Amino acid sequence: MDIISENRCFGGVQGVYGHRSKATGTDMTFGLFLPAEAADGPVPVLWYLSGLTCTHANAMEKAGAQGWAAEQGIAVIFPDTSPRGENVANDAAYDLGQGAGFYVDATEAPWAPHFAMESYIMQDLPSTVFDAFALDPNAQAITGHSMGGHGALTLAMKHPGRFRSVSAFAPICNPAASDWGQKQLGAYLGENADFEAHDASHLMRTDGLDVPLLIDTGTNDQFGDLLKTEAMASAVATRRAEATLRLQKGYDHSYFFVSSFMEDHMTFHSEALYA
Amino acid sequence: MDIISENRCFGGVQGVYGHRSKATGTDMTFGLFLPAEAADGPVPVLWYLSGLTCTHANAMEKAGAQGWAAEQGIAVIFPDTSPRGENVANDAAYDLGQGAGFYVDATEAPWAPHFAMESYIMQDLPSTVFDAFALDPNAQAITGHSMGGHGALTLAMKHPGRFRSVSAFAPICNPAASDWGQKQLGAYLGENADFEAHDASHLMRTDGLDVPLLIDTGTNDQFGDLLKTEAMASAVATRRAEATLRLQKGYDHSYFFVSSFMEDHMTFHSEALYA
């Protein structure tokens, strides 16, 4: 593991690190905010999965998570959103290929060799960070924005027991029925794949989530039609899951929205992580 | 004035606006965070001057000011750091020309026609924003980072009575004696100009500042030798000015440093603005 940068931040350290991933077969970069408490022993961890076009850096720089994480003594991991590099498949569109891994393991050409973001987030990166840093594997939570909200919701439901709490900012809720989902799941998994196995609203209906859930989405989200928040709202209500869904008046899809509600999400996760 | 973007943020609006500046003779772009309270009448204003290479956008996205500004009911203005455009003089170096206005009015070729950042910040942009938004001209404060810290300190001392409080993050303190200053002041004002008339440490010694001052600088600032914090520390102590200078252990020059202490600065300004 290589140290790319380390900056003192809210009494802790905002680091950026590089490592070789078996899952993706590439070098990967991630951000990690480690609060001061990590000097005394393992701290709880919040995974923050980012959206389309983002790298590890966007949320680390714009989401305003570190101050609240420092206050709660929680580490935050900011993974990249896909494998990258000259030898990694890509697409000219912003929403396919590099920067758009969708948190699934691709089975189809040309994506299969490197696009294994579910395995990367669930196995490969955890084995790296829990080995290298004072993080408590028994106190993990997950959140994400947009495509990363889809990732947080689906990974938590596909891997019950792994996360103590789940939240999302403007998540893609129903990719099996959206242009943000059908295109990518078709490319990565094949047009005949079971898209619903990677659809948060479907998973909520069929498997549910046995930990607390918080979702915030803006009423002025410019991608609202693609997110299909109504599918998740319906699924949560049908399932009678322990959940809070908030439609935030006037907010859009930007980091100005995400940062506005970061305190609430960090408090929410803190309650579960320290329970 | 043109609306470039408006995003709901912490209950207020983070806007980006374009306007024609008489001072610079160019179109200029600025950011403005307007808290919810502005709907009910004029609110206090904090000017945030950015550093070398920055536009209006960097601090607006990374400094984490809006949450604390919203809590205090304070507007924050994020001006650009220079005039820009194809017809505006520039230099290949990152620290001269576009993105490096140094908050002075240039008198020398090729800079004089457009590089009038002191007039822009002190006269031109205020006339625009106080006309267009619910801002209280009698409740202004100023802060800045690096070159913007130099701007905040020098403009406040050159224009006594304008700001109720002044702060800075890792400011350039003694440009008359630093490579961050001699080069630019020489280019913009001429090699024989009185650099000390634009030097915060000199102004503190000679004119002083009659409002509260807060400065934070990291002990690990990678540009520490260029900032010459010691000159300002000495000047403040000699002058016996009302001031707090803090050397923050382990912090560097980044926005991770700025954001870590933004709450303190906003609280500091709030006390003066609501006094």
XYZ file of C-alpha atoms in Angstrom:
550
model
C 0.000 0.000 0.000
C 1.363 3.403 -0.957
C 0.732 6.691 0.777
C -0.289 9.166 -1.917
C -1.041 11.990 0.490
C -1.885 12.597 4.121
C -3.366 15.881 5.346
C -4.185 16.756 8.903
C -7.926 17.361 9.067
C -10.266 18.001 12.018
C -7.722 16.564 14.441
C -7.336 13.380 12.388
C -5.792 12.533 9.043
C -7.331 12.613 5.574
C -5.212 10.146 3.642
C -5.165 8.974 0.046
C -3.650 5.571 -0.573
C -2.872 3.330 -3.500
C -2.943 -0.455 -3.498
C -3.000 -3.405 -5.861
C -6.432 -4.985 -6.073
C -6.836 -8.691 -6.800
C -10.522 -8.165 -7.499
C -10.004 -5.624 -10.265
C -6.523 -6.660 -11.303
C -5.514 -3.007 -11.246
C -3.974 -0.431 -8.989
C -6.735 1.307 -7.054
C -6.841 4.557 -5.111
C -8.965 5.299 -2.062
C -9.388 8.029 0.524
C -9.580 7.375 4.253
C -10.401 9.835 6.986
C -9.043 8.535 10.262
C -10.201 10.435 13.363
C -7.858 11.196 16.249
C -9.376 8.337 18.287
C -7.755 5.801 15.940
C -4.476 6.458 17.732
C -5.939 4.687 20.765
C -7.477 1.689 19.040
C -9.861 0.556 16.304
C -12.662 2.970 15.420
C -15.999 2.418 13.655
C -16.041 2.782 9.877
C -18.436 4.435 7.453
C -18.111 3.475 3.794
C -18.993 6.302 1.409
C -19.694 5.137 -2.147
C -19.617 7.882 -4.760
C -21.656 8.494 -7.872
C -21.162 8.525 -11.619
C -18.016 10.300 -12.892
C -16.554 10.569 -9.382
C -13.211 9.316 -8.159
C -12.240 8.768 -4.518
C -11.627 12.523 -4.341
C -14.960 14.222 -4.961
C -16.761 13.344 -1.748
C -13.548 13.584 0.231
C -13.248 17.202 -0.883
C -16.867 18.326 -1.146
C -19.199 16.262 1.033
C -18.125 17.819 4.326
C -18.019 14.475 6.126
C -14.790 14.805 8.055
C -15.918 17.349 10.634
C -18.884 15.280 11.694
C -16.870 12.049 11.512
C -14.266 13.610 13.795
C -16.959 14.664 16.222
C -18.287 11.097 16.342
C -14.890 9.368 16.224
C -15.752 7.515 13.033
C -13.461 6.702 10.098
C -14.759 7.276 6.567
C -13.529 5.333 3.541
C -13.921 6.898 0.089
C -13.348 4.193 -2.573
C -13.036 4.920 -6.273
C -16.066 4.167 -8.446
C -14.371 1.795 -10.906
C -11.061 0.361 -12.017
C -9.046 2.767 -14.167
C -6.128 2.781 -16.545
C -5.132 2.557 -20.170
C -5.575 -1.207 -20.189
C -9.028 -1.071 -18.619
C -12.108 -1.045 -20.845
C -13.970 2.232 -21.138
C -16.799 3.917 -22.971
C -17.198 7.428 -24.311
C -20.392 7.901 -22.282
C -20.045 9.378 -18.787
C -22.275 6.686 -17.338
C -20.536 3.500 -18.492
C -17.065 2.131 -17.907
C -14.462 4.041 -15.946
C -16.127 6.142 -13.259
C -19.319 4.117 -13.532
C -18.707 0.677 -12.031
C -22.215 0.432 -10.522
C -20.881 -1.742 -7.683
C -21.418 -5.061 -9.473
C -19.031 -7.778 -10.726
C -19.122 -7.729 -14.525
C -19.437 -11.033 -16.355
C -19.467 -9.711 -19.926
C -16.780 -8.594 -22.338
C -15.033 -6.194 -22.378
C -15.797 -5.429 -18.716
C -15.331 -8.760 -16.947
C -11.531 -8.694 -16.525
C -11.465 -5.592 -14.295
C -14.960 -4.369 -13.395
C -15.474 -6.241 -10.133
C -16.576 -3.423 -7.872
C -18.810 -5.537 -5.617
C -15.910 -7.845 -4.784
C -13.612 -4.868 -4.480
C -15.834 -3.062 -1.963
C -16.927 -6.136 -0.035
C -13.708 -8.159 0.104
C -10.638 -6.673 -1.413
C -10.568 -3.146 -0.045
C -11.749 -4.273 3.420
C -8.901 -6.777 3.651
C -6.489 -3.985 2.802
C -7.816 -1.327 5.160
C -8.581 -3.535 8.156
C -5.051 -4.861 7.914
C -3.397 -1.470 7.631
C -5.450 0.841 9.854
C -7.041 0.878 13.306
C -10.570 0.145 12.083
C -13.164 -2.037 13.778
C -14.584 -4.615 11.325
C -17.466 -5.230 13.718
C -18.646 -1.642 13.498
C -19.251 -0.851 9.835
C -21.905 1.314 8.211
C -22.413 2.340 4.600
C -23.697 5.340 2.702
C -23.458 6.687 -0.817
C -24.625 9.258 -3.321
C -26.597 8.566 -6.502
C -24.932 5.505 -8.107
C -23.151 5.139 -4.766
C -26.501 5.191 -2.995
C -27.522 2.296 -5.217
C -24.281 0.618 -4.195
C -24.822 1.197 -0.494
C -28.404 -0.050 -0.544
C -27.806 -3.125 -2.699
C -24.550 -4.214 -1.073
C -26.124 -3.925 2.377
C -29.096 -6.038 1.358
C -26.995 -8.581 -0.552
C -24.653 -8.963 2.422
C -26.841 -8.974 5.535
C -24.998 -8.658 8.809
C -22.140 -6.697 7.347
C -23.366 -3.146 8.071
C -25.060 -1.852 11.199
C -26.792 0.999 9.393
C -27.364 2.124 5.822
C -28.032 5.517 4.339
C -28.063 7.174 0.961
C -28.160 10.604 -0.643
C -30.327 10.743 -3.786
C -29.804 7.037 -4.516
C -30.633 5.292 -7.756
C -33.446 3.201 -6.329
C -34.756 1.103 -9.165
C -32.022 0.566 -11.776
C -33.832 -2.374 -13.364
C -36.464 0.113 -14.548
C -34.285 3.177 -15.252
C -31.901 4.398 -17.923
C -29.490 4.676 -15.009
C -29.261 0.934 -14.574
C -30.640 -0.927 -17.560
C -27.820 0.262 -19.782
C -25.051 -0.500 -17.303
C -26.407 -3.752 -15.860
C -27.012 -4.911 -19.431
C -23.448 -4.089 -20.405
C -21.753 -5.512 -17.328
C -23.992 -8.543 -16.688
C -25.604 -9.249 -20.066
C -28.983 -8.241 -21.393
C -30.536 -11.444 -20.069
C -29.187 -11.110 -16.550
C -31.450 -10.814 -13.528
C -31.273 -7.059 -13.090
C -33.550 -7.205 -10.067
C -30.869 -9.030 -8.109
C -29.059 -5.668 -8.175
C -32.073 -3.423 -7.679
C -32.507 -1.813 -4.268
C -36.283 -1.524 -4.495
C -36.623 -5.158 -5.540
C -34.232 -6.343 -2.853
C -36.154 -4.337 -0.274
C -39.371 -6.072 -1.307
C -37.922 -9.571 -1.389
C -35.104 -9.667 1.157
C -35.523 -6.484 3.168
C -32.966 -4.850 5.373
C -32.637 -5.705 9.034
C -30.785 -2.548 10.078
C -31.886 1.116 10.165
C -32.102 2.975 6.854
C -32.025 6.723 6.112
C -32.534 8.174 2.637
C -32.526 11.860 1.663
C -33.460 13.020 -1.835
C -34.109 16.560 -3.031
C -37.470 17.560 -4.444
C -35.643 19.507 -7.174
C -33.242 16.718 -8.070
C -32.526 17.201 -11.766
C -32.189 13.420 -12.137
C -35.296 12.609 -10.145
C -36.897 10.673 -12.983
C -33.853 8.424 -13.194
C -33.622 7.787 -9.450
C -37.155 6.385 -9.100
C -37.368 7.239 -5.422
C -41.035 6.276 -5.502
C -40.127 2.620 -6.054
C -38.049 2.528 -2.894
C -40.663 4.464 -0.941
C -43.257 1.925 -1.943
C -40.984 -1.018 -1.203
C -40.019 0.283 2.237
C -43.639 0.905 3.163
C -44.724 -2.502 1.855
C -41.923 -4.236 3.708
C -42.548 -2.149 6.833
C -38.791 -1.744 7.110
C -37.205 0.430 9.804
C -36.521 3.407 7.597
C -36.682 7.158 7.229
C -37.183 8.567 3.737
C -37.008 12.312 3.428
C -37.830 14.438 0.410
C -35.890 17.641 1.013
C -37.610 20.677 -0.393
C -35.728 22.570 -3.079
C -32.532 20.515 -2.974
C -30.937 19.091 -6.119
C -28.410 16.353 -6.881
C -25.234 18.286 -6.031
C -22.727 18.091 -3.222
C -24.378 21.242 -1.868
C -27.287 18.921 -1.142
C -25.125 16.107 0.214
C -23.145 18.353 2.547
C -26.336 19.962 3.847
C -27.489 16.664 5.342
C -24.164 15.043 6.180
C -24.490 15.872 9.864
C -27.796 14.013 10.041
C -26.366 10.962 8.289
C -23.285 10.862 10.473
C -25.409 11.136 13.626
C -27.669 8.383 12.308
C -24.763 6.038 11.665
C -23.087 6.937 14.935
C -26.133 5.770 16.868
C -25.914 2.374 15.192
C -22.149 2.074 15.310
C -21.931 2.838 19.023
C -25.066 0.921 19.983
C -26.116 40.199 -13.539
C -26.546 36.639 -14.761
C -27.476 33.619 -12.716
C -24.986 30.897 -13.599
C -26.279 28.408 -11.042
C -28.258 28.286 -7.830
C -28.212 25.239 -5.544
C -30.174 24.824 -2.360
C -27.655 24.424 0.444
C -28.106 24.254 4.226
C -31.529 25.824 3.976
C -30.226 28.737 1.888
C -28.935 29.111 -1.634
C -25.409 28.688 -2.985
C -25.429 30.809 -6.117
C -22.892 31.546 -8.809
C -23.367 34.793 -10.698
C -21.767 36.628 -13.582
C -21.530 40.381 -13.965
C -19.686 43.031 -15.923
C -17.019 44.737 -13.856
C -16.049 48.338 -14.507
C -12.960 47.928 -12.351
C -11.504 45.067 -14.361
C -13.219 45.795 -17.667
C -14.144 42.128 -17.905
C -16.946 39.758 -17.112
C -16.425 38.395 -13.602
C -17.861 35.407 -11.779
C -18.537 35.142 -8.046
C -20.172 32.746 -5.624
C -22.635 33.853 -2.959
C -24.079 31.768 -0.168
C -27.289 33.379 1.034
C -28.733 31.917 4.249
C -32.461 31.385 4.717
C -32.664 34.520 6.871
C -32.041 36.685 3.793
C -35.665 36.089 2.823
C -36.671 38.259 5.781
C -34.221 41.119 5.307
C -30.561 42.032 4.921
C -28.062 39.680 6.547
C -24.425 40.181 7.592
C -21.755 39.375 5.009
C -18.433 37.569 5.182
C -16.059 38.084 2.265
C -13.882 35.037 1.547
C -10.828 35.823 -0.593
C -9.199 32.782 -2.172
C -5.599 31.887 -2.850
C -3.322 31.398 -5.834
C -4.750 29.337 -8.728
C -8.255 29.423 -7.254
C -11.430 30.654 -8.908
C -14.648 31.561 -7.096
C -15.404 27.842 -6.952
C -12.676 26.238 -4.841
C -13.603 27.564 -1.432
C -17.295 27.406 -2.254
C -16.903 23.665 -2.810
C -14.196 22.711 -0.332
C -13.968 25.123 2.587
C -17.106 23.903 4.335
C -18.282 27.429 5.121
C -21.951 27.171 4.257
C -23.086 24.995 7.147
C -21.624 27.336 9.740
C -22.765 30.409 7.815
C -26.287 29.010 7.775
C -26.130 28.378 11.504
C -25.115 32.006 12.092
C -27.355 33.527 9.427
C -24.408 35.036 7.570
C -23.943 35.387 3.806
C -20.569 34.466 2.305
C -19.217 35.979 -0.911
C -16.598 34.048 -2.881
C -15.007 36.382 -5.473
C -12.668 35.214 -8.198
C -8.941 35.851 -7.699
C -8.317 37.829 -10.888
C -9.830 38.958 -14.158
C -9.866 36.230 -16.778
C -10.273 35.783 -20.505
C -8.409 35.529 -23.760
C -7.912 39.274 -23.930
C -6.567 39.501 -20.388
C -2.810 39.385 -19.790
C -1.456 36.180 -18.310
C 1.771 34.434 -17.409
C 2.826 30.813 -17.656
C 3.648 30.730 -13.941
C 0.881 29.658 -11.561
C 1.574 32.611 -9.291
C 1.308 35.551 -11.692
C -1.507 36.816 -13.876
C -4.835 35.013 -14.103
C -5.647 33.321 -10.788
C -3.075 35.463 -8.989
C -4.399 39.013 -8.756
C -2.932 39.630 -5.272
C -5.777 42.048 -4.470
C -3.984 45.154 -5.745
C -4.680 47.571 -8.608
C -1.956 47.086 -11.203
C -0.282 50.144 -12.650
C 2.175 48.426 -14.984
C 1.910 46.905 -18.458
C 0.594 44.443 -19.429
C -1.477 44.160 -16.224
C -2.895 47.643 -15.695
C -5.880 47.439 -18.065
C -7.642 44.628 -16.176
C -5.856 43.682 -12.944
C -7.694 45.952 -10.499
C -8.634 43.482 -7.817
C -8.514 45.941 -4.920
C -11.051 48.188 -6.642
C -13.034 45.163 -7.687
C -13.316 43.775 -4.149
C -13.737 47.102 -2.382
C -16.024 48.966 -4.784
C -17.216 47.158 -7.829
C -18.400 43.829 -6.508
C -19.946 45.405 -3.372
C -22.004 47.781 -5.506
C -23.258 44.790 -7.468
C -24.090 42.489 -4.565
C -25.536 45.071 -2.186
C -27.811 46.194 -4.983
C -28.960 42.710 -5.948
C -29.174 40.777 -2.678
C -30.468 41.225 0.867
C -27.061 41.979 2.392
C -26.306 44.476 5.159
C -23.453 46.812 4.133
C -23.063 47.859 7.748
C -22.230 44.308 8.852
C -19.268 43.139 6.799
C -16.346 40.921 7.788
C -13.501 39.512 5.723
C -11.394 36.363 5.637
C -9.180 34.601 3.150
C -6.709 31.823 2.519
C -3.050 32.236 1.573
C -2.952 35.017 -1.077
C -6.555 35.662 -0.028
C -5.399 35.975 3.570
C -2.978 38.645 2.387
C -5.926 40.265 0.644
C -8.165 40.152 3.698
C -5.519 41.574 6.018
C -4.282 44.333 3.734
C -7.686 45.437 2.462
C -8.998 45.633 6.027
C -6.071 47.762 7.144
C -6.100 49.941 4.018
C -9.835 50.576 4.428
C -10.461 51.054 8.151
C -14.099 51.036 9.187
C -15.191 48.770 6.385
C -15.002 45.406 8.187
C -16.042 44.579 11.719
C -13.679 41.616 12.003
C -10.825 40.115 10.016
C -9.479 36.590 9.855
C -7.162 34.559 7.686
C -6.147 30.980 7.032
C -2.420 30.578 6.358
C -2.094 34.144 5.038
C 0.873 35.539 3.144
C 1.966 37.916 5.869
C 4.993 39.731 4.550
C 4.900 39.819 0.739
C 7.433 42.639 0.554
C 10.001 40.157 1.847
C 8.818 36.953 0.194
C 8.934 35.282 -3.214
C 5.156 35.238 -2.820
C 4.872 38.982 -3.129
C 8.055 40.547 -4.467
C 7.527 38.968 -7.867
C 3.859 39.883 -8.152
C 3.976 43.339 -6.573
C 6.960 44.101 -8.805
C 5.083 42.996 -11.895
C 1.783 44.685 -11.080
C 3.082 47.883 -9.414
C 6.613 48.225 -10.733
C 9.924 47.258 -9.181
C 10.257 50.660 -7.547
C 6.786 50.677 -5.977
C 6.289 50.855 -2.231
C 5.660 47.157 -1.612
C 5.171 47.794 2.098
C 1.967 49.703 1.378
C 0.546 46.282 0.461
C 2.254 44.257 3.187
C 0.090 43.079 6.081
C 2.923 42.956 8.595
C 4.074 46.444 7.671
C 0.530 47.820 7.744
C 0.006 46.237 11.149
C 3.112 47.989 12.469
C 2.301 51.369 10.974
C -1.485 51.629 10.781
C -2.740 48.732 12.873
C -6.199 47.249 12.813
C -8.959 48.507 15.051
C -11.158 45.407 14.859
C -10.610 41.852 16.135
C -8.225 39.608 14.175
C -7.951 35.811 14.042
C -5.212 33.982 12.123
C -4.717 30.217 11.869
C -1.664 28.700 10.192
C -0.536 25.065 10.223
C 2.798 24.073 11.725
C 3.319 21.739 8.758
C 2.380 24.293 6.112
C 4.444 23.351 3.078
C 4.641 27.029 2.125
C 5.500 28.220 5.621
C 8.723 29.896 4.514
C 6.809 31.949 1.964
C 4.062 33.008 4.357
C 6.394 34.595 6.910
C 3.911 34.217 9.736
C 6.621 35.341 12.131
C 6.554 38.852 10.680
C 2.851 39.208 11.437
C 3.254 37.652 14.883
C 5.923 40.177 15.688
C 3.924 43.070 14.270
C 0.765 42.130 16.165
C 2.665 41.811 19.431
C 4.519 45.080 18.856
C 1.307 46.879 17.991
C -0.548 45.195 20.889
C -3.433 44.657 18.491
C -6.543 42.737 19.523
C -5.633 39.491 17.836
C -5.445 35.730 18.143
C -2.693 33.959 16.207
C -2.798 30.191 16.309
C -0.193 27.771 15.009
C -2.163 24.576 14.443
C -0.097 21.467 15.037
C 0.355 19.189 12.049
C -1.877 21.082 9.643
C -0.739 22.049 6.145
C -1.871 24.556 3.509
C -4.814 22.578 2.102
C -8.557 22.974 2.283
C -8.488 20.089 4.768
C -6.822 22.625 7.059
C -9.175 25.469 6.145
C -12.316 23.414 6.667
C -11.047 22.132 10.011
C -11.116 25.630 11.474
C -13.984 27.165 9.537
C -16.380 26.803 12.454
C -14.062 28.825 14.683
C -13.712 31.577 12.091
C -17.427 31.781 11.456
C -18.139 31.987 15.194
C -15.462 34.669 15.539
C -16.976 36.778 12.759
C -20.501 36.193 13.997
C -19.640 37.728 17.348
C -18.451 40.902 15.632
C -21.196 41.017 13.017
C -23.988 40.677 15.567
C -22.338 42.854 18.224
